[in-house]
Short mmCIF file of C-alpha atoms and ligand atoms in Angstrom, two decimals:
data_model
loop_
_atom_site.label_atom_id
_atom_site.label_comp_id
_atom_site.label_asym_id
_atom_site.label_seq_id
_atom_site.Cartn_x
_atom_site.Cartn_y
_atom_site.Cartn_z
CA UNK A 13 -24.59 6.51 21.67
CA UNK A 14 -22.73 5.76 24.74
CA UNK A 15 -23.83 1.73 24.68
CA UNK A 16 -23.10 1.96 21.02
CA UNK A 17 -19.40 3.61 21.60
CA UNK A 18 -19.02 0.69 24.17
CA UNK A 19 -20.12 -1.94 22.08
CA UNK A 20 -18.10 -1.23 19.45
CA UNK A 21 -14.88 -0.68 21.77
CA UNK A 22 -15.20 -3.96 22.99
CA UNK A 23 -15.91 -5.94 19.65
CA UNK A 24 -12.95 -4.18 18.45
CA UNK A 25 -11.26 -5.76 21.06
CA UNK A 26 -12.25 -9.02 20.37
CA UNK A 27 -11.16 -8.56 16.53
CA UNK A 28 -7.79 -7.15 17.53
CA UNK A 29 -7.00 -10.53 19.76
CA UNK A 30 -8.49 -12.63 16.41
CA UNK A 31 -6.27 -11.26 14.20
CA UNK A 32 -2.72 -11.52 16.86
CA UNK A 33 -3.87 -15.48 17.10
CA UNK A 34 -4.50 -15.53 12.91
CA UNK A 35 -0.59 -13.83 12.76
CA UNK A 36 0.61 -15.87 15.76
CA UNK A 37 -0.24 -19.34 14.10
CA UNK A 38 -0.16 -18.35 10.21
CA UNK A 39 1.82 -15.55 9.94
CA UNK A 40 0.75 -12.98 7.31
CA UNK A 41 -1.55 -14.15 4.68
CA UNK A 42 -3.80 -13.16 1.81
CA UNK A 43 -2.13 -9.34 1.17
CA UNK A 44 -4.90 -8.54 -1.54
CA UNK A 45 -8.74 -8.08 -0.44
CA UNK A 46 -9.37 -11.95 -1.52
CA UNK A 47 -7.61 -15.36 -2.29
CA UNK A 48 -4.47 -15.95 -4.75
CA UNK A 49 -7.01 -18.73 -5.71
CA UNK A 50 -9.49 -16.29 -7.43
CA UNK A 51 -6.89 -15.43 -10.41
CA UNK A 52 -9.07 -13.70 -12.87
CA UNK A 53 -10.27 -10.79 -9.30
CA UNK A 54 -6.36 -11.10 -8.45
CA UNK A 55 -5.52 -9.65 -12.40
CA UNK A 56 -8.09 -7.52 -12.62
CA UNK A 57 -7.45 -6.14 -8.99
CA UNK A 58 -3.46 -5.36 -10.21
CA UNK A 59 -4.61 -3.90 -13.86
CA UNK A 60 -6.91 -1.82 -11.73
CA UNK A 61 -4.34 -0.22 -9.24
CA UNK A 62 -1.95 0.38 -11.63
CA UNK A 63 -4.71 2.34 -13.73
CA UNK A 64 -5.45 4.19 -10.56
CA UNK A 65 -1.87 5.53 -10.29
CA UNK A 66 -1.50 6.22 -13.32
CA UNK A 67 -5.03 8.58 -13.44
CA UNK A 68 -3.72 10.22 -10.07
CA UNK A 69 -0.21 11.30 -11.67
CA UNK A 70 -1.90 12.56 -14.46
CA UNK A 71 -4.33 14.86 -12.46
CA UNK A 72 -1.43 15.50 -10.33
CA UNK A 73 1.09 16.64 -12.98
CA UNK A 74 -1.70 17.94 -15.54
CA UNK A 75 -1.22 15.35 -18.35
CA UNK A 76 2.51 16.15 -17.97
CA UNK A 77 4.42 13.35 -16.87
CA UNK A 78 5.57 10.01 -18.82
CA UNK A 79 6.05 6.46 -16.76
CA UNK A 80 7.89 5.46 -20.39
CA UNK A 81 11.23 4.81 -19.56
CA UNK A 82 11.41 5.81 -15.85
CA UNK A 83 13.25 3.67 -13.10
CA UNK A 84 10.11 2.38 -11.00
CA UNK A 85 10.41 1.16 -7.06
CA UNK A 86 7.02 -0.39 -5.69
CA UNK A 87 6.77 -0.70 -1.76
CA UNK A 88 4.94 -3.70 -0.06
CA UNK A 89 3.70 -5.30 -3.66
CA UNK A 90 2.02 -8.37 -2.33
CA UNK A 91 1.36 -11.71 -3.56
CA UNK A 92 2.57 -11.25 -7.40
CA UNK A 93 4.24 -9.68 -9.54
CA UNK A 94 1.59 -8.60 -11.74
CA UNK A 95 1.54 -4.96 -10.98
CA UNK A 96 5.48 -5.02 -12.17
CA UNK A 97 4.50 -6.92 -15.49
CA UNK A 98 1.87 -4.11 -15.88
CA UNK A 99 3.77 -1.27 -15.58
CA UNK A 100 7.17 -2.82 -18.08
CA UNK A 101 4.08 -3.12 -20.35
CA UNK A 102 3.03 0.62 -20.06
CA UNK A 103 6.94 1.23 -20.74
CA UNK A 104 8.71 1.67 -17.63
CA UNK A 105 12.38 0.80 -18.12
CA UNK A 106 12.83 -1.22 -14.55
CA UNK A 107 10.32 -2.19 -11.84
CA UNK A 108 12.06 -2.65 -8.62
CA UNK A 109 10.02 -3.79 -5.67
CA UNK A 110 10.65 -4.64 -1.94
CA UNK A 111 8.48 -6.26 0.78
CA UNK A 112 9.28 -7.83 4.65
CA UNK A 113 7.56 -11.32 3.85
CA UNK A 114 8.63 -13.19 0.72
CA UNK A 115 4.60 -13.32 -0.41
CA UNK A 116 5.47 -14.32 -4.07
CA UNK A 117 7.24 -17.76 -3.50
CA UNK A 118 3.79 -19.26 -3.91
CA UNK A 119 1.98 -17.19 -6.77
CA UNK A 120 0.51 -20.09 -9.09
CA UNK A 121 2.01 -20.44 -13.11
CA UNK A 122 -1.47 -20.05 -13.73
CA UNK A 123 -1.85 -16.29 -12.37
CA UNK A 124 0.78 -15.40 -14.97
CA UNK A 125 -0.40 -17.40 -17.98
CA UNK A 126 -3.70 -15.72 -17.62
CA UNK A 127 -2.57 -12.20 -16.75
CA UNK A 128 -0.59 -12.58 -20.69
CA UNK A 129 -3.52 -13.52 -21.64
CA UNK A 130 -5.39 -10.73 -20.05
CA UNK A 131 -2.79 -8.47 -21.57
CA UNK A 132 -3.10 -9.89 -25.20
CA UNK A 133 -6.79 -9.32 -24.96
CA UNK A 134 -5.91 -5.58 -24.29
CA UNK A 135 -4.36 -4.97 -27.43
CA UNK A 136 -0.68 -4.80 -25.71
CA UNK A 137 1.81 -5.86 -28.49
CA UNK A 138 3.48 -9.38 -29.18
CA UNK A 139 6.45 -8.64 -28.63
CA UNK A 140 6.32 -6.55 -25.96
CA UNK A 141 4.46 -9.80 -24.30
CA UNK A 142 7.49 -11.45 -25.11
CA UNK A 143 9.84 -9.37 -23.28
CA UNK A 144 7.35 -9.36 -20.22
CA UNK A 145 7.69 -13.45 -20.66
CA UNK A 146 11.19 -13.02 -20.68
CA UNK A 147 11.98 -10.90 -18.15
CA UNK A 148 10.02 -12.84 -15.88
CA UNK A 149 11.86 -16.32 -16.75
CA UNK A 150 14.83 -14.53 -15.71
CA UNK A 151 13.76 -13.21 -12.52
CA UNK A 152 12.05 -16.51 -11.73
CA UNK A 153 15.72 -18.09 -12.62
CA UNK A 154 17.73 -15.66 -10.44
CA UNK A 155 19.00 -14.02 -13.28
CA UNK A 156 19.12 -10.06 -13.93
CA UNK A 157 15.73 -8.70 -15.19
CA UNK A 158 13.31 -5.75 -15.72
CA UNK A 159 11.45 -6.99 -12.79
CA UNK A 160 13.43 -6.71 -9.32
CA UNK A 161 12.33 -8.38 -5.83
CA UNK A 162 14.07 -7.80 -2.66
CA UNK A 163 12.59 -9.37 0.80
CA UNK A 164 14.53 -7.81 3.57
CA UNK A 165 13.10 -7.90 7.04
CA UNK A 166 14.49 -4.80 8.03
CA UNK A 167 13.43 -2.47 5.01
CA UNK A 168 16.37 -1.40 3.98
CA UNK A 169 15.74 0.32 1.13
CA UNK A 170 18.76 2.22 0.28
CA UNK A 171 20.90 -1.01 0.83
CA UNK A 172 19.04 -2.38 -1.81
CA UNK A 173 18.84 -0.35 -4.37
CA UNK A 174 21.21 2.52 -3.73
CA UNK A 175 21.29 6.08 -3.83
CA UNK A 176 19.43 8.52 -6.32
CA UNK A 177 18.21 5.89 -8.63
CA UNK A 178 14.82 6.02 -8.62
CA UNK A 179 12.44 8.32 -10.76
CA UNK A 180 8.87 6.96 -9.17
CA UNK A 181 7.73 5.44 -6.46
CA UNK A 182 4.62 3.57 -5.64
CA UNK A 183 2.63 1.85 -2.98
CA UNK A 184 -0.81 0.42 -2.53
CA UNK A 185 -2.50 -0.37 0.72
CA UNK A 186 1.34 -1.11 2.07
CA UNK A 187 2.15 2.07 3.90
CA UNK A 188 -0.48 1.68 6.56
CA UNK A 189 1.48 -1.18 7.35
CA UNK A 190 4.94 0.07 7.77
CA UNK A 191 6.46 0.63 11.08
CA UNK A 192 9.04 3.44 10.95
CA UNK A 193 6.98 5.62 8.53
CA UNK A 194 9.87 7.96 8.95
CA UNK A 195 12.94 5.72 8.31
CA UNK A 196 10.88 4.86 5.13
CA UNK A 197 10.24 8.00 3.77
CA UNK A 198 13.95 9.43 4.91
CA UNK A 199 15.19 6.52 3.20
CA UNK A 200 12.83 6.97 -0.08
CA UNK A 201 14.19 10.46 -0.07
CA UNK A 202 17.86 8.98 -0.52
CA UNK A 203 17.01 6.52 -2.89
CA UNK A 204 14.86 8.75 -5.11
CA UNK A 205 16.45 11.55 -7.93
CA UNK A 206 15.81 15.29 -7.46
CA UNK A 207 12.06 16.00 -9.17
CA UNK A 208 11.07 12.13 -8.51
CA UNK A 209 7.63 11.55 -7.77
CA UNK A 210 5.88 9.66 -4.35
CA UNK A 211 2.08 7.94 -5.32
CA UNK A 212 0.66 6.26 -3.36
CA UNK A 213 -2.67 4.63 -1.70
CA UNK A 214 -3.21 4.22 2.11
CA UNK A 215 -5.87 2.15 3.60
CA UNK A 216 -6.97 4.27 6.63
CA UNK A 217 -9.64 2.31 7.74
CA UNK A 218 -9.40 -0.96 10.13
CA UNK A 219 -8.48 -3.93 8.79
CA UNK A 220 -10.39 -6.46 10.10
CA UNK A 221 -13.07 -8.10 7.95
CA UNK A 222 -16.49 -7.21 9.45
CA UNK A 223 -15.49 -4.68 11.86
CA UNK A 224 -14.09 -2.86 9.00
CA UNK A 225 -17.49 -1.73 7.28
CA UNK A 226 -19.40 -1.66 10.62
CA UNK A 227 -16.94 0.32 12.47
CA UNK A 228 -14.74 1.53 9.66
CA UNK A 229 -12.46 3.88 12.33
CA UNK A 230 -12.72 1.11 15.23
CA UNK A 231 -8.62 1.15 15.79
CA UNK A 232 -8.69 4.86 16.86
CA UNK A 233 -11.15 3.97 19.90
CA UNK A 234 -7.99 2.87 21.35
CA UNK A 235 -5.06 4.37 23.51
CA UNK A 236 -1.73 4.04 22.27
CA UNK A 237 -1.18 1.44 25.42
CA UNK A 238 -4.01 -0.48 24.93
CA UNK A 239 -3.30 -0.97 20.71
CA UNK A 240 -0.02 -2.16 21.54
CA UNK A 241 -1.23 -4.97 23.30
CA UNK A 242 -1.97 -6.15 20.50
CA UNK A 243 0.42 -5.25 17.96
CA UNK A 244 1.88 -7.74 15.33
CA UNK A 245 3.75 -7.59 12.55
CA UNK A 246 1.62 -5.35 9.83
CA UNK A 247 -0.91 -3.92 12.19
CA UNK A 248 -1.94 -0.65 10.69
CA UNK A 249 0.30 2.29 12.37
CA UNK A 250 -2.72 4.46 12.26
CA UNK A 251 -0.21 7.38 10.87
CA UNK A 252 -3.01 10.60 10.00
CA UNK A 253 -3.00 12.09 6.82
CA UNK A 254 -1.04 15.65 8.36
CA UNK A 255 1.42 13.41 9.73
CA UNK A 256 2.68 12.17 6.82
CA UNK A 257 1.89 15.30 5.08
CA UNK A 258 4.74 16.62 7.88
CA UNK A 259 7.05 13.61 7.54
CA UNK A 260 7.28 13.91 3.71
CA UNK A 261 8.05 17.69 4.10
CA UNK A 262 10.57 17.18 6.52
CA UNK A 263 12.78 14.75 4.67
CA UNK A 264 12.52 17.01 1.50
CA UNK A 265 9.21 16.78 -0.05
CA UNK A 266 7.07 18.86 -1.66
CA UNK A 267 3.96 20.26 -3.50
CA UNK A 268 2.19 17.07 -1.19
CA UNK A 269 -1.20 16.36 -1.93
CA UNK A 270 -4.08 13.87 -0.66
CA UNK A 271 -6.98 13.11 -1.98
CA UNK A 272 -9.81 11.35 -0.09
CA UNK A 273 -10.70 8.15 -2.18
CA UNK A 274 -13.48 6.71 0.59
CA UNK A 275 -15.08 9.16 3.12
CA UNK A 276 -18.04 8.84 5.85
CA UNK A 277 -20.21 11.52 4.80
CA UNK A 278 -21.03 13.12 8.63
CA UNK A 279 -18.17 13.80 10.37
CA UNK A 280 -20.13 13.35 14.09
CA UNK A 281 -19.93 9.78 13.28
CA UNK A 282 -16.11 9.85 12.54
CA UNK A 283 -15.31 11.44 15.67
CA UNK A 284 -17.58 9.61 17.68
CA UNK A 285 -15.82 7.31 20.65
CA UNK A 286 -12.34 7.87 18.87
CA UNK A 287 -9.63 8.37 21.70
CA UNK A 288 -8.33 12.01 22.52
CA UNK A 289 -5.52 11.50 20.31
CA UNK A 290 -8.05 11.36 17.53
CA UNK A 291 -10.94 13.15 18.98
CA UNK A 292 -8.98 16.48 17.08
CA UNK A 293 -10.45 18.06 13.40
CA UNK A 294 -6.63 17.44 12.18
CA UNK A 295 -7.12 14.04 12.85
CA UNK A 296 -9.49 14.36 9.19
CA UNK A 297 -11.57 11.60 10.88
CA UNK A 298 -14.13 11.12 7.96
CA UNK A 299 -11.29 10.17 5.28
CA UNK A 300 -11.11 6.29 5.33
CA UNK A 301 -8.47 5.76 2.73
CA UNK A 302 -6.20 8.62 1.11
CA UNK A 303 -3.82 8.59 -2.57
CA UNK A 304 -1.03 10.84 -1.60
CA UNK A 305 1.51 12.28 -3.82
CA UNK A 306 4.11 14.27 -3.81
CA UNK A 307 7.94 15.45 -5.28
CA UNK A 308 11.14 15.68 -3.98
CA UNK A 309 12.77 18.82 -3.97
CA UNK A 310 15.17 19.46 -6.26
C1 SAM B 418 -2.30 -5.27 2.33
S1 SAM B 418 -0.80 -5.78 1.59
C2 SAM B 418 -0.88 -4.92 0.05
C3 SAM B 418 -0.10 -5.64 -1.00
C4 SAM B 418 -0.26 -5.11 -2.41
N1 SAM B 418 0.28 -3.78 -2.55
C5 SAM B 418 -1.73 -5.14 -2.79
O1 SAM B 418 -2.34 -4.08 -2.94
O2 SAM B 418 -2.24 -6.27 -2.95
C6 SAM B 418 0.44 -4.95 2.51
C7 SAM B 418 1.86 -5.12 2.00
O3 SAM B 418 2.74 -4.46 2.92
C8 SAM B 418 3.76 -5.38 3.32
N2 SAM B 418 4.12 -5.11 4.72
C9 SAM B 418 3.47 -5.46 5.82
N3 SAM B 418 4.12 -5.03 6.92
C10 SAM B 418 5.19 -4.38 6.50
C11 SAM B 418 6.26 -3.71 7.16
N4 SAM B 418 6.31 -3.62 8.47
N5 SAM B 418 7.20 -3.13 6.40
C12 SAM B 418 7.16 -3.23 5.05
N6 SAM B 418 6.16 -3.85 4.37
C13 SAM B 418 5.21 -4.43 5.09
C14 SAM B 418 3.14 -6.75 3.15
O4 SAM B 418 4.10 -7.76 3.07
C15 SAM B 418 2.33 -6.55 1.89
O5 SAM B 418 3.12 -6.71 0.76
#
């Protein structure tokens, strides 16, 4: 176990200086599991996530809760806006999104022709279609639309969309990424009506391809000293499911809950070779990737 733990310390290394040359020479690339290039996985992959929330906030709000109509914000959405198309389709009245790297300047015609397509095929109205057509000819035009995109390096999300505005917020695989997880949320909190609602899906796991599914908690082998070394922009923060379980309640939120979407089924393995400041059962070692929600207080 020991050669093993060492092994796997060092490799992790070696992926860790990989991926600062990849950001140091391309920047950030490729947000979604695979290539803009594969359109039809890249539609799918949106339709999917969306579905996903939408399942949680049922089970979370027992069948209770409508997205028709609500005043949506989306954090870190990627390469496209298909998850925004998706959601004005299921009725929301706005979708408002914000990222730190413009990811959407390149997103090919043919990504959007297809996703109508896609959406046509699943019995969503004409008309509706039409408006989603529209609304993204406007935003594409710099005009004012359904569909809103802000790139601001320095997060500001109350700058840009103001305060107590938003009914629902979401994220996928975005807030692993963030580096003041409590600016964020403090800020979401101000943006955000009474009774709004958080969802949202965090990637716990490494991130590196390989290392990932060998060594799925490889980044917690490391020292808070020794990860820093090798810190870019978007290296997982390796926040713990109780701390943001703490940070939400602190800036105002409540009834939080997380559910484990990907586990290791024997927690020996999760613990085994993590640093000290993981090495602890609160640490919830086995859960590789979490869907939190949560409400802010009225
Ligand atoms: C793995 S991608 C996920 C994108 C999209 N939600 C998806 O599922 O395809 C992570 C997202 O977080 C954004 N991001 C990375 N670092 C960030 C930071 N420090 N602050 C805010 N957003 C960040 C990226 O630009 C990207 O949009």
């Amino acid at each position: 176990m020991i050669l093993k733990n060492s092994f796997l310390y060092l490799a992790g290394i070696a992926f860790l200086t990989l991926s600062k040359l990849k950001n140091m020479f391309q920047g950030y690339k490729s947000p979604k599991p695979f290539d803009m290039s594969h359109t039809s996985k890249c539609i799918d992959y949106d339709i999917h996530v969306v579905n996903e929330w939408l399942n949680h906030i049922n089970k979370y709000t027992n069948n209770s809760y409508t997205i028709a109509g609500k005043n949506v914000l989306e954090l870190g959405p990627g390469s496209d806006l298909g998850v925004g198309l998706c959601l004005l389709a299921k009725g929301c009245a706005q979708y408002n999104a914000i990222d730190v790297n413009n990811l959407m300047y390149e997103t090919p015609e043919k990504f959007y022709n297809q996703l109508f397509s896609k959406l046509e095929n699943m019995n969503i109205q004409k008309d509706i279609i039409n408006i989603l057509k529209a609304q993204l000819a406007k935003i594409k035009g710099g005009r004012e639309s359904r569909l809103r995109y802000v790139v601001d390096k320095n997060f500001d999300i109350v700058a840009a969309f103001g305060k107590s505005n938003i009914d629902l917020v979401f994220s996928q695989a975005a807030f692993e990424h963030f580096n003041d997880i409590e600016k964020t949320i403090s800020q979401l909190s101000e943006v955000c009506k009474d009774g709004a609602l958080l969802v949202a899906e965090i990637d716990l796991k490494t991130h590196s391809r390989w290392i990932r599914d060998v060594d799925p908690n490889n980044i917690y082998r490391y020292s808070n000293y020794v990860y820093n070394l090798f810190c870019v922009p978007g290296t997982p923060n390796r926040y713990r499911p109780y701390q943001y379980k703490e940070v939400l309640a602190r800036f105002g939120w409540s009834n939080i809950s997380i559910v484990p979407l990907n586990k290791l089924n024997y927690k020996i393995i999760a613990y085994s070779g993590m640093h000290k400041n993981y090495s602890a059962e609160i640490n919830q070692m086995d859960y590789l990737s979490i869907m939190l929600c949560a409400t802010k207080r009225c």
